[in-house]
Coordinates of C-alpha atoms and ligand atoms in Angstrom, one line a residue:
M1 CA -16.1 -20.9 9.9
K2 CA -14.1 -19.4 12.8
R3 CA -11.2 -17.1 12.7
R4 CA -7.9 -18.6 13.6
V5 CA -5.0 -16.7 15.0
E6 CA -1.5 -17.7 14.2
R7 CA 1.7 -16.4 15.7
I8 CA 4.7 -16.6 13.4
S9 CA 8.0 -16.3 15.3
L10 CA 10.6 -14.0 13.9
K11 CA 14.3 -14.0 14.6
S12 CA 15.1 -12.5 18.0
P13 CA 16.8 -9.1 17.6
S14 CA 18.9 -9.6 20.8
P15 CA 19.2 -12.0 23.7
G16 CA 16.2 -11.9 26.0
T17 CA 13.8 -10.6 23.5
T18 CA 11.3 -12.2 21.0
R19 CA 9.4 -11.0 18.0
F20 CA 6.5 -12.4 16.1
L21 CA 3.8 -11.6 13.6
T22 CA 0.1 -12.1 14.5
V23 CA -1.9 -13.5 11.5
H24 CA -5.7 -13.7 11.4
R25 CA -7.0 -16.4 9.1
Y26 CA -10.4 -17.4 7.8
G27 CA -10.9 -20.4 5.6
T28 CA -8.5 -23.2 4.9
P29 CA -5.1 -22.5 3.2
G30 CA -5.5 -23.2 -0.5
D31 CA -9.2 -22.2 -0.5
L32 CA -10.1 -19.8 -3.3
P33 CA -10.6 -16.9 -3.8
K34 CA -7.9 -15.7 -1.4
V35 CA -7.4 -12.2 -0.1
Y36 CA -4.4 -10.9 1.7
M37 CA -4.3 -7.7 3.6
Q38 CA -1.6 -6.1 5.7
A39 CA -1.0 -2.7 7.3
G40 CA 2.0 -1.0 8.9
I41 CA 4.9 -2.3 6.7
H42 CA 6.0 1.3 7.2
A43 CA 5.7 0.8 10.9
D44 CA 5.0 4.4 11.8
E45 CA 1.8 4.4 9.6
L46 CA -1.0 3.2 11.9
P47 CA -4.3 4.2 10.1
G48 CA -4.4 0.8 8.4
V49 CA -3.6 -1.0 11.7
M50 CA -6.7 0.8 13.1
A51 CA -8.8 -0.1 10.0
I52 CA -8.0 -3.8 10.4
H53 CA -8.6 -3.6 14.1
H54 CA -12.2 -2.7 13.2
L55 CA -12.5 -5.0 10.2
I56 CA -11.8 -8.2 12.1
P57 CA -15.1 -8.1 14.2
M58 CA -17.0 -7.4 11.0
L59 CA -15.4 -10.4 9.3
D60 CA -16.1 -12.5 12.4
E61 CA -19.8 -11.7 12.1
A62 CA -19.7 -12.5 8.4
A63 CA -17.9 -15.8 9.2
E64 CA -20.5 -16.6 11.8
A65 CA -23.2 -16.1 9.1
G66 CA -21.3 -18.3 6.6
R67 CA -20.7 -15.4 4.2
I68 CA -16.9 -15.8 3.7
R69 CA -15.8 -17.4 0.5
G70 CA -12.3 -18.9 0.2
E71 CA -9.5 -17.8 2.4
I72 CA -8.9 -14.4 4.1
V73 CA -5.5 -13.6 5.6
L74 CA -5.0 -10.4 7.6
V75 CA -1.7 -9.2 9.1
A76 CA -2.7 -6.2 11.3
Y77 CA 0.8 -5.0 12.0
A78 CA 3.2 -6.2 9.3
N79 CA 6.5 -4.9 10.7
P80 CA 7.4 -5.6 14.3
I81 CA 11.1 -4.8 13.3
G82 CA 10.1 -1.2 12.4
M83 CA 7.7 -0.9 15.3
G84 CA 10.6 -1.5 17.6
Q85 CA 12.7 1.3 16.1
R86 CA 11.6 3.8 18.7
I87 CA 13.7 6.7 19.9
W88 CA 12.6 9.0 22.6
G89 CA 8.9 8.3 22.0
T90 CA 9.0 8.4 18.2
T91 CA 8.8 5.4 15.9
L92 CA 11.2 5.6 13.0
G93 CA 9.5 2.8 11.1
R94 CA 10.0 3.7 7.4
N95 CA 13.7 2.7 6.9
A96 CA 15.4 -0.2 8.5
F97 CA 18.0 0.6 11.2
S98 CA 19.9 -2.5 9.8
G99 CA 20.7 -0.4 6.7
S100 CA 18.7 -2.5 4.3
G101 CA 16.7 0.6 3.3
N102 CA 13.0 1.5 2.9
F103 CA 10.7 -1.3 4.1
N104 CA 8.5 -0.8 1.0
R105 CA 11.2 -0.9 -1.6
D106 CA 13.2 -3.6 -3.5
W107 CA 10.7 -6.4 -2.8
P108 CA 11.9 -9.5 -4.7
H109 CA 10.3 -10.4 -8.0
L110 CA 9.5 -14.1 -8.2
T111 CA 8.5 -14.3 -11.8
E112 CA 11.7 -16.0 -13.0
A113 CA 11.8 -18.3 -10.1
V114 CA 8.1 -19.2 -10.6
A115 CA 8.8 -19.9 -14.3
A116 CA 11.8 -22.1 -13.3
N117 CA 9.6 -24.1 -11.0
L118 CA 7.2 -24.7 -13.9
S119 CA 9.9 -26.0 -16.2
D120 CA 7.9 -29.2 -16.8
G121 CA 5.2 -27.1 -18.5
L122 CA 1.7 -25.9 -17.8
D123 CA -1.5 -27.7 -18.2
Q124 CA -3.6 -26.4 -21.1
N125 CA -6.6 -26.2 -18.8
V126 CA -6.7 -22.7 -17.4
E127 CA -7.9 -23.7 -14.0
R128 CA -5.4 -26.5 -13.5
A129 CA -2.6 -24.2 -14.9
C130 CA -3.5 -21.5 -12.4
A131 CA -3.3 -24.1 -9.6
Q132 CA 0.2 -25.0 -10.9
V133 CA 1.2 -21.4 -10.9
R134 CA 0.1 -20.9 -7.3
V135 CA 2.1 -24.0 -6.1
A136 CA 5.1 -22.6 -8.0
M137 CA 4.6 -19.2 -6.4
R138 CA 4.5 -20.7 -2.9
E139 CA 7.7 -22.7 -3.6
A140 CA 9.5 -19.6 -4.9
A141 CA 8.6 -17.6 -1.8
A142 CA 9.6 -20.5 0.4
A143 CA 13.0 -20.4 -1.2
L144 CA 13.7 -16.7 -0.5
P145 CA 16.7 -16.0 1.7
R146 CA 16.1 -15.7 5.4
S147 CA 19.5 -15.2 6.9
T148 CA 18.8 -11.7 8.3
A149 CA 15.7 -10.5 10.3
D150 CA 14.8 -8.2 7.4
E151 CA 15.0 -11.0 4.8
E152 CA 13.0 -13.3 7.0
L153 CA 10.2 -10.7 7.3
V154 CA 10.2 -10.2 3.5
A155 CA 10.1 -14.0 2.9
I156 CA 7.2 -14.5 5.4
L157 CA 5.0 -11.6 4.2
L158 CA 5.5 -12.3 0.5
G159 CA 4.9 -16.0 1.2
L160 CA 1.5 -15.2 2.8
A161 CA 0.5 -12.9 -0.1
I162 CA 2.0 -14.3 -3.2
D163 CA -0.8 -16.7 -4.2
A164 CA -3.7 -14.4 -3.4
D165 CA -6.3 -13.1 -5.8
T166 CA -6.5 -9.7 -4.0
V167 CA -3.7 -8.0 -2.1
L168 CA -4.2 -4.8 -0.2
D169 CA -1.1 -3.2 1.4
I170 CA -2.3 -0.3 3.6
H171 CA -0.2 2.7 4.2
C172 CA -0.7 6.4 4.9
D173 CA 1.1 9.6 3.9
R174 CA 2.2 12.6 6.0
W175 CA -0.7 15.1 5.9
S176 CA -2.9 13.7 3.1
T177 CA -6.1 12.8 1.5
K178 CA -6.8 9.1 0.9
H179 CA -5.2 7.8 -2.3
L180 CA -4.2 4.5 -3.8
F181 CA -1.6 3.1 -6.2
A182 CA -2.4 0.2 -8.6
D183 CA -1.3 -1.2 -11.9
D184 CA -2.8 0.1 -15.2
A185 CA -4.1 -3.4 -16.1
T186 CA -6.4 -3.4 -13.1
E187 CA -8.0 0.1 -13.5
D188 CA -11.6 -1.1 -13.3
L189 CA -11.0 -2.7 -9.9
A190 CA -9.0 0.3 -8.7
I191 CA -12.0 2.5 -9.5
G192 CA -14.2 0.1 -7.5
L193 CA -11.9 0.2 -4.6
A194 CA -11.7 4.0 -4.7
S195 CA -15.5 4.2 -4.7
D196 CA -15.9 1.7 -1.9
L197 CA -13.4 3.6 0.3
A198 CA -14.3 7.1 -0.9
I199 CA -10.7 7.6 -2.2
P200 CA -10.5 10.8 -4.3
A201 CA -7.1 10.1 -5.9
T202 CA -6.4 6.8 -7.8
L203 CA -2.9 6.8 -9.2
M204 CA -2.3 4.3 -12.0
S205 CA 1.0 3.2 -13.6
D206 CA 2.6 0.2 -15.2
V207 CA 5.7 0.3 -13.1
R208 CA 4.8 -0.6 -9.5
D209 CA 7.3 -3.4 -9.1
H210 CA 9.5 -2.1 -6.4
S211 CA 6.8 -2.1 -3.7
F212 CA 5.2 -4.9 -1.8
E213 CA 2.0 -4.5 -3.8
G214 CA 4.0 -4.7 -7.0
A215 CA 5.9 -7.8 -6.0
A216 CA 2.7 -9.5 -4.8
G217 CA 0.9 -8.9 -8.1
V218 CA 3.6 -8.9 -10.8
V219 CA 4.0 -12.6 -11.3
W220 CA 0.5 -13.1 -12.9
R221 CA 1.1 -10.2 -15.2
A222 CA 4.7 -11.0 -16.1
L223 CA 4.7 -14.8 -16.4
R224 CA 3.4 -14.7 -20.0
R225 CA 6.4 -12.6 -21.0
V226 CA 9.1 -14.8 -19.5
M227 CA 7.6 -18.2 -20.1
E228 CA 6.8 -20.1 -23.2
G229 CA 3.4 -21.7 -23.2
A230 CA 1.9 -19.4 -20.6
D231 CA -0.2 -17.3 -22.9
H232 CA -3.4 -18.8 -21.5
I233 CA -2.6 -17.7 -17.9
P234 CA -4.9 -14.9 -16.9
S235 CA -3.9 -11.9 -14.8
V236 CA -5.5 -13.2 -11.6
C237 CA -4.3 -10.9 -8.9
F238 CA -5.5 -7.4 -8.1
S239 CA -3.0 -5.7 -5.8
A240 CA -3.1 -2.1 -4.6
T241 CA -1.3 0.1 -2.1
V242 CA -4.0 2.1 -0.2
E243 CA -3.0 5.3 1.6
L244 CA -5.4 6.1 4.4
R245 CA -4.8 9.8 4.9
G246 CA -2.0 11.1 7.0
R247 CA 0.0 9.7 9.9
S248 CA -2.0 11.4 12.6
D249 CA -5.4 10.4 11.2
V250 CA -5.8 7.5 13.6
S251 CA -9.1 7.2 15.5
D252 CA -11.9 4.7 16.1
V253 CA -14.2 6.8 13.9
L254 CA -11.9 6.7 10.9
G255 CA -11.0 3.1 11.5
Q256 CA -14.6 2.1 11.5
E257 CA -15.3 4.1 8.4
D258 CA -12.3 2.6 6.6
A259 CA -13.2 -1.0 7.7
E260 CA -16.7 -0.5 6.3
G261 CA -15.1 0.6 3.0
L262 CA -12.8 -2.4 3.0
M263 CA -15.7 -4.7 3.7
R264 CA -17.6 -3.2 0.7
F265 CA -14.6 -4.0 -1.5
L266 CA -14.3 -7.6 -0.2
I267 CA -18.0 -8.0 -1.1
R268 CA -17.3 -6.4 -4.6
R269 CA -14.5 -8.9 -5.2
G270 CA -16.5 -11.9 -4.0
H271 CA -14.5 -12.7 -0.9
V272 CA -17.5 -12.1 1.2
T273 CA -21.1 -12.7 0.0
G274 CA -23.6 -9.9 0.2
E275 CA -24.9 -6.8 -1.5
I276 CA -23.3 -3.4 -1.8
E277 CA -24.8 -0.1 -2.8
E278 CA -22.9 1.7 -5.4
R279 CA -21.2 4.7 -3.9
P280 CA -20.6 8.0 -5.7
P281 CA -17.8 7.8 -8.2
Q282 CA -14.5 9.5 -7.3
N283 CA -12.2 11.5 -9.5
A284 CA -11.2 9.7 -12.7
P285 CA -7.8 7.9 -12.2
F286 CA -4.7 9.9 -12.5
R287 CA -1.5 8.8 -14.3
L288 CA 1.4 8.4 -11.8
D289 CA 3.7 10.2 -14.2
Q290 CA 1.4 13.2 -14.1
V291 CA 1.9 13.6 -10.3
E292 CA 4.0 16.5 -9.4
V293 CA 6.1 16.2 -6.3
I294 CA 7.6 19.6 -5.4
P295 CA 10.9 19.5 -3.6
S296 CA 11.9 22.3 -1.2
P297 CA 14.5 24.6 -2.7
A298 CA 16.3 25.1 0.6
A299 CA 16.1 24.5 4.3
G300 CA 13.6 26.4 6.3
M301 CA 10.2 26.5 7.8
L302 CA 7.0 26.0 5.8
S303 CA 3.8 28.0 6.0
Y304 CA 1.1 26.4 3.8
R305 CA -1.6 28.3 2.0
V306 CA -3.5 25.1 0.9
T307 CA -4.7 21.9 2.5
P308 CA -5.0 18.4 1.1
G309 CA -8.0 17.9 -1.2
D310 CA -7.8 21.4 -2.6
S311 CA -8.0 22.0 -6.4
I312 CA -4.8 23.7 -7.5
E313 CA -4.1 26.0 -10.4
K314 CA -0.7 25.9 -12.1
G315 CA 1.4 28.8 -10.7
Q316 CA -0.6 29.0 -7.5
V317 CA 1.4 29.5 -4.3
I318 CA 1.4 26.3 -2.3
A319 CA 3.5 27.5 0.6
D320 CA 5.9 30.1 1.8
L321 CA 9.4 28.8 2.7
I322 CA 10.6 30.9 5.6
N323 CA 14.3 31.4 6.2
P324 CA 14.8 32.0 9.9
E325 CA 18.4 33.1 9.3
A326 CA 17.2 36.2 7.3
E327 CA 18.3 39.5 9.0
N328 CA 15.2 41.1 7.5
P329 CA 12.2 38.7 8.0
L330 CA 10.4 40.4 5.1
E331 CA 13.2 39.2 2.8
G332 CA 13.4 35.8 4.2
R333 CA 10.4 34.3 2.4
T334 CA 10.2 32.2 -0.8
E335 CA 7.0 31.4 -2.5
I336 CA 6.7 27.8 -3.7
R337 CA 4.4 27.5 -6.6
A338 CA 2.5 24.6 -8.3
G339 CA 4.0 23.5 -11.6
T340 CA 0.8 21.8 -12.7
S341 CA -3.0 22.2 -12.2
G342 CA -4.7 19.4 -10.3
F343 CA -5.8 17.7 -7.1
L344 CA -3.6 18.3 -4.0
I345 CA -3.0 15.0 -2.4
A346 CA -0.4 15.5 0.3
L347 CA 1.8 18.0 2.2
A348 CA 4.6 17.6 4.7
D349 CA 3.4 17.2 8.3
M350 CA 6.3 18.9 10.0
P351 CA 7.0 22.6 9.6
Q352 CA 10.8 22.3 9.4
I353 CA 12.0 21.1 6.0
G354 CA 15.4 20.4 4.3
P355 CA 16.6 21.0 0.8
G356 CA 15.0 18.5 -1.7
E357 CA 12.5 17.2 0.8
R358 CA 8.8 17.0 -0.4
V359 CA 6.7 20.1 0.0
C360 CA 3.6 18.6 -1.6
M361 CA 2.2 16.1 -4.1
I362 CA -0.3 17.2 -6.8
A363 CA -2.1 14.8 -9.2
G364 CA -2.6 16.6 -12.5
R365 CA -3.7 15.7 -16.0
E366 CA -0.6 16.7 -18.0
P367 CA 3.0 15.3 -18.2
I368 CA 5.3 16.8 -15.6
T369 CA 8.1 18.5 -17.6
N370 CA 9.8 20.5 -14.8
G371 CA 11.7 17.6 -13.3
N372 CA 9.3 17.2 -10.4
A373 CA 7.8 13.8 -11.4
G374 CA 8.5 11.9 -8.2
P375 CA 9.9 10.2 -6.2
L376 CA 6.8 9.2 -4.4
N377 CA 6.2 8.6 -0.7
E378 CA 4.2 5.4 -0.7
Ligands
ZN1 ZN1 4.0 3.8 3.7

């Protein structure tokens, strides 16, 4: 089974230019199990692009050896629109210049549309019913609006992912340890993924619906709630957002290491046959609503006293916020303290900060009661 490369044309942004997605495929569309993996929907986040760059030769070798089961779909750079948003050498790939917002927010939920497409009812046989659901999912994705370039990208990417059994959306943070986001219902698989990729912080919640990963996984979980006669439909899909460290953590060494971790997980999930050695367990999963995101109280310049991966005690000084306007420099410093004890996941990666911008993210074990529960950066 050889890899096939497909180029999917996107709307041209302006006369004389073209845009397209490059999709790497193993297996035949419709083969099960199916895995979908993408990187770079936030187009300035390249660690996942590097990981997939290294994963493809590994999968080619597995394909050559007949070890791939079902279908594998990889989109190594998911956002050519964002990648083109470059100003003076910097890619501003997180929010769309078109004004449509953050590229990883407000992804459409297809549960109602899928239920409507199944109005003739579901087969009582679970396998046949799941096949009906997958057809209805593909139809619902195909019916998404495509009038703007941003809408078209959403429709294509969700269409590629919606019927998959495993969806991994790879991102990174600013200055950060590896971490991942997944739905409560899939905690065991999230623990396995964390172990395979040596991810120290697994963040679980039951409200992940705004993101690509949430939109790709929600239908299997929600169909039972919105559709009569769907009680026998299992929650087939495991979807997760994987954050591979910080934005500048891009190298062949890290890419190779991450690709090996992804390969271990593909074997764990049965997408590739083979054996994996169990890796050391990581920290027990954290609850997303027990993650403290400390905002900066004012504009200024940060000097950190900690680094990602540190254990933090409540009340510990995380950073000094320096006010360069101060007439007396000794009076121009504000200590920023942790409101919870826990594991320090991420910091800002630029020293200049504005009021309300994120100073750090700490995963703790207690409810956050000081108002600093989010928003998150994924
Ligand atoms: Zn991201």
